[in-house]
CSV table of C-alpha atoms in Angstrom, one decimal:
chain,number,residue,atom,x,y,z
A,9,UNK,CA,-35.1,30.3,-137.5
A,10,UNK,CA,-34.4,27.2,-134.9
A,11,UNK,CA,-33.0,24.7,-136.2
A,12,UNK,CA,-32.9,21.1,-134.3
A,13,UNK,CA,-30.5,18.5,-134.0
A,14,UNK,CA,-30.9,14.8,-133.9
A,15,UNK,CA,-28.4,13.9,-131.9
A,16,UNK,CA,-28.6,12.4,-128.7
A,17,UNK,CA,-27.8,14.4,-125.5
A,18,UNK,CA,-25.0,13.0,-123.5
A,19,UNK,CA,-25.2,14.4,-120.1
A,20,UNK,CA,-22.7,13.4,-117.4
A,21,UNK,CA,-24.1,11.1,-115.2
A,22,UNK,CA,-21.5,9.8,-113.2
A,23,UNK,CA,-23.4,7.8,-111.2
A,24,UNK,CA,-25.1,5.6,-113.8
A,25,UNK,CA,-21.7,5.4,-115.4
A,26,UNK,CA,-20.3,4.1,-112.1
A,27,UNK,CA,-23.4,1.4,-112.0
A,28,UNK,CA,-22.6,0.2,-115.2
A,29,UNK,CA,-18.6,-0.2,-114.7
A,30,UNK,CA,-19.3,-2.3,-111.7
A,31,UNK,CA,-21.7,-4.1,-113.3
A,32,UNK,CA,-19.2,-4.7,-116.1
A,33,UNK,CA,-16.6,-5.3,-113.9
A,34,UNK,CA,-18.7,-8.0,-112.0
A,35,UNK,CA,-19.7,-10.0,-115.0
A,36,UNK,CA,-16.1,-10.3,-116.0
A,37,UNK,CA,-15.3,-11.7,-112.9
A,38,UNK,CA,-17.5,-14.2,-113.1
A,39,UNK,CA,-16.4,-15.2,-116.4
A,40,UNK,CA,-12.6,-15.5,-115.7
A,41,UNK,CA,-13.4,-17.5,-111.9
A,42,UNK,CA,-15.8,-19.5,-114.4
A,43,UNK,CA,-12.6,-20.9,-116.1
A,44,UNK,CA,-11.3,-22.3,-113.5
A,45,UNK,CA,-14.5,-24.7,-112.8
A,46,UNK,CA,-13.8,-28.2,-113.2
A,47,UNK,CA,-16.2,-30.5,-115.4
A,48,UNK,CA,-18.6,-31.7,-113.6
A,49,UNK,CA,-20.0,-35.4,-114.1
A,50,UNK,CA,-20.3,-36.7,-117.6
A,51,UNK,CA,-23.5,-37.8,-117.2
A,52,UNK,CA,-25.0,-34.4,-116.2
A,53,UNK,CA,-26.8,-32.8,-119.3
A,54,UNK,CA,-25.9,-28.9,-117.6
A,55,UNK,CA,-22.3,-28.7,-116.8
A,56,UNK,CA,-21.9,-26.4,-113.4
A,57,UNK,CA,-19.8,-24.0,-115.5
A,58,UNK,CA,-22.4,-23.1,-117.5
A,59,UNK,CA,-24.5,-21.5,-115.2
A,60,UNK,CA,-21.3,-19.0,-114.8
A,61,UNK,CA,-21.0,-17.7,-118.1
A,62,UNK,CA,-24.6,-17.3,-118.4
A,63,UNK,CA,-24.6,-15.1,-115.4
A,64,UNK,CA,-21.4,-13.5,-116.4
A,65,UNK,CA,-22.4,-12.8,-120.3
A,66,UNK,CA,-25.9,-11.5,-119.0
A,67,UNK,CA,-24.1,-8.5,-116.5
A,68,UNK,CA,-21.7,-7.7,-119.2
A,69,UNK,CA,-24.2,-7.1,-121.3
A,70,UNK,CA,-26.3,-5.5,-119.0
A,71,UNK,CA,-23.5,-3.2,-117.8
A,72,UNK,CA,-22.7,-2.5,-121.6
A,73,UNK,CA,-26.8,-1.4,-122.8
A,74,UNK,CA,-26.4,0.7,-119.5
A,75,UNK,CA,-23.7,2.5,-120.3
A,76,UNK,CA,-24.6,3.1,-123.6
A,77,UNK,CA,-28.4,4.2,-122.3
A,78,UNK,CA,-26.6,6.5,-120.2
A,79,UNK,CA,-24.1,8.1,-123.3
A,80,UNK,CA,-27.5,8.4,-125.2
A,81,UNK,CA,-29.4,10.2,-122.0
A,82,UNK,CA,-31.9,7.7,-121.1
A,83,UNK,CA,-32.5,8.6,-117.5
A,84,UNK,CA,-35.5,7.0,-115.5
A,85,UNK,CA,-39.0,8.6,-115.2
A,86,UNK,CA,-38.5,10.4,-111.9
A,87,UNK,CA,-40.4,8.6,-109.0
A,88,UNK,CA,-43.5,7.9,-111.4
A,89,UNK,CA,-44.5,4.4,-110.2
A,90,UNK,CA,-43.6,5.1,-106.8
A,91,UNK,CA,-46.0,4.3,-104.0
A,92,UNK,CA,-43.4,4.8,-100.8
A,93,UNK,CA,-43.6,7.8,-98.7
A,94,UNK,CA,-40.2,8.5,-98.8
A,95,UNK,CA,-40.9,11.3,-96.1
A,96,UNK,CA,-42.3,8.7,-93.3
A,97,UNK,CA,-39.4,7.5,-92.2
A,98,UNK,CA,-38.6,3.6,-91.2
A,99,UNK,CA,-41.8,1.4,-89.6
A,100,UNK,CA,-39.9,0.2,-87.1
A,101,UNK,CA,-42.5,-2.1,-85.6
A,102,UNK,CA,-42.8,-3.9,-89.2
A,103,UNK,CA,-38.8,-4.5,-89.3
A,104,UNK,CA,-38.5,-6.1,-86.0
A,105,UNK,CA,-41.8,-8.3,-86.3
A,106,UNK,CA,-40.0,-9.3,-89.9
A,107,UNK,CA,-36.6,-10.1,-87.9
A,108,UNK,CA,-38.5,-11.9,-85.2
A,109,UNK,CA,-40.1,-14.5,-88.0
A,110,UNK,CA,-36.2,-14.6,-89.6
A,111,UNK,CA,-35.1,-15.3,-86.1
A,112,UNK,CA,-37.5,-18.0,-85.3
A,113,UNK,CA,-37.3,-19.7,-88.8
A,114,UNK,CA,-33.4,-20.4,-88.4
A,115,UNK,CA,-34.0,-21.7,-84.4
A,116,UNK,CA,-36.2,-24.3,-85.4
A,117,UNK,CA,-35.7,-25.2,-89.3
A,118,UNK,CA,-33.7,-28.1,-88.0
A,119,UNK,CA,-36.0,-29.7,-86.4
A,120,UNK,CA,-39.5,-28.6,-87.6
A,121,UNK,CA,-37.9,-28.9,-91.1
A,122,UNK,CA,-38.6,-26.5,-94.2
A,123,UNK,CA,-41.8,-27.4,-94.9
A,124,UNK,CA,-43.5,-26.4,-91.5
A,125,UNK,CA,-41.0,-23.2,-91.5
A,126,UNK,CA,-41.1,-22.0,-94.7
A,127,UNK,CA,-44.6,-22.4,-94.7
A,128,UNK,CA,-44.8,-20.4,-91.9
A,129,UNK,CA,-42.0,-18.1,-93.0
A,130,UNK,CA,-44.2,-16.6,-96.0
A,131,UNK,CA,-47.4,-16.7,-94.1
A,132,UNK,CA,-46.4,-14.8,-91.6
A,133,UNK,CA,-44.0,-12.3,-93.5
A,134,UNK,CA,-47.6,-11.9,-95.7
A,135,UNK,CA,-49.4,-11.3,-92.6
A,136,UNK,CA,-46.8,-8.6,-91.1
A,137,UNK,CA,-46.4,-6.9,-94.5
A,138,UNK,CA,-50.6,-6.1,-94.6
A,139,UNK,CA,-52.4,-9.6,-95.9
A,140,UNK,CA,-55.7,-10.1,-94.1
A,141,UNK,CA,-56.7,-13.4,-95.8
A,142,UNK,CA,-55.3,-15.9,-93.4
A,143,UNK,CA,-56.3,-18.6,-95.1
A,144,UNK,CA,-54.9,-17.4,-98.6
A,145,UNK,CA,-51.5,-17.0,-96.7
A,146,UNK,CA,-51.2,-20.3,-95.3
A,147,UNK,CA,-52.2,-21.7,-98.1
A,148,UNK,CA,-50.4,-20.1,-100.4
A,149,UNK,CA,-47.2,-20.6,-97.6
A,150,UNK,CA,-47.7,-24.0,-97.7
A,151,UNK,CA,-47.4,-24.5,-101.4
A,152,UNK,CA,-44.6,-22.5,-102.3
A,153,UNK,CA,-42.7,-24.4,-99.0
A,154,UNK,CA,-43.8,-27.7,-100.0
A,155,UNK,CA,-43.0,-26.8,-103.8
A,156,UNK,CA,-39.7,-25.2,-102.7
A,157,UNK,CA,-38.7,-28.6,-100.7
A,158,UNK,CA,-39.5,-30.7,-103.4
A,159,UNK,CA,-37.3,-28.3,-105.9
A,160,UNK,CA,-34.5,-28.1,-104.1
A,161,UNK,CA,-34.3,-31.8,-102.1
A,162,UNK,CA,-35.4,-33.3,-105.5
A,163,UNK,CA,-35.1,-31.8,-108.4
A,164,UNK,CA,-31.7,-30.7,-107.7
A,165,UNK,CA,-30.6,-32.7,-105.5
A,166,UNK,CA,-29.4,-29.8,-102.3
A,167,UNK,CA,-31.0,-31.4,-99.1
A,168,UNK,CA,-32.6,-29.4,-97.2
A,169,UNK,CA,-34.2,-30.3,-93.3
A,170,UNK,CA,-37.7,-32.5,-93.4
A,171,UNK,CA,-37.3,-32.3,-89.9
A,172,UNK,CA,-39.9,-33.9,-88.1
A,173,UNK,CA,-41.6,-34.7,-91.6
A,174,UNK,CA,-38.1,-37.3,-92.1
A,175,UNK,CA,-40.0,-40.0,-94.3
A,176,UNK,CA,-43.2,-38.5,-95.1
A,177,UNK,CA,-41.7,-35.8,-97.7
């Protein structure tokens, strides 16, 4: 006669355990440089603090539920969802025409602006990566630039380069 046992099996995984302390460890950093933030404007409804220890509460917690996911033996369905050859090796071609579009983004953001280059920033990274729609990309590029632009230069207030779209933005 067999009999079972419901408890949990805690194997070593070392690993896991080291993901989680850093994790941990991480998280608490943030929180302790997060005291140390000054107030910002009393008028602002979100103080810049804040933003801190919701970062730094949300990877201590993190790094907690995985530690304890590891004690209990959780592991991770082994490369189920995976659709990356892992025995092909590096597509060279794709990197460099990836680093090319980086490279050309950060020459002329300055003075084509965001707009123009982050519109063709995600077109293009959508075209090296396999998109055949063209027109799909750039449009699609030219909203999330445009939407991006507005997000950052308006909503909260980081200016970012119009570039040779100065005034019409």
């Amino acid at each position: 006669m067999t009999t079972t046992t419901n408890s949990p099996a805690r194997t070593v995984d070392r690993a896991q355990y080291g993901l989680a302390a850093f994790v941990t460890v991480v998280g608490i950093v943030v929180l302790v440089d997060a005291l140390g933030l000054d107030a910002g404007f009393a008028d602002q409804p979100v103080q810049p603090y804040a933003f801190s220890y919701a970062i730094g509460s949300v990877l201590v917690a993190l790094g907690v539920l995985l530690a304890v996911a590891t004690w209990r033996g959780d592991v991770a369905e082994p490369e189920e969802g995976e659709d990356v050859d892992l025995s092909g090796g590096l597509d060279w071609t794709t990197l460099l025409q990836l680093v090319a579009v980086i490279v050309v983004v950060v020459a002329l953001i300055n003075w084509l602006g965001w707009a123009i280059m982050g519109a063709f920033l995600f077109a293009a990274s959508a075209r090296i990566l396999g998109s055949r729609r063209l027109l799909l990309d750039v449009g699609v590029g030219i909203a999330l630039s445009l939407l991006t632009w507005y997000g950052f230069y308006v909503g909260l207030g980081i200016p970012i380069p119009a570039g040779v779209l100065d005034g019409v933005l």
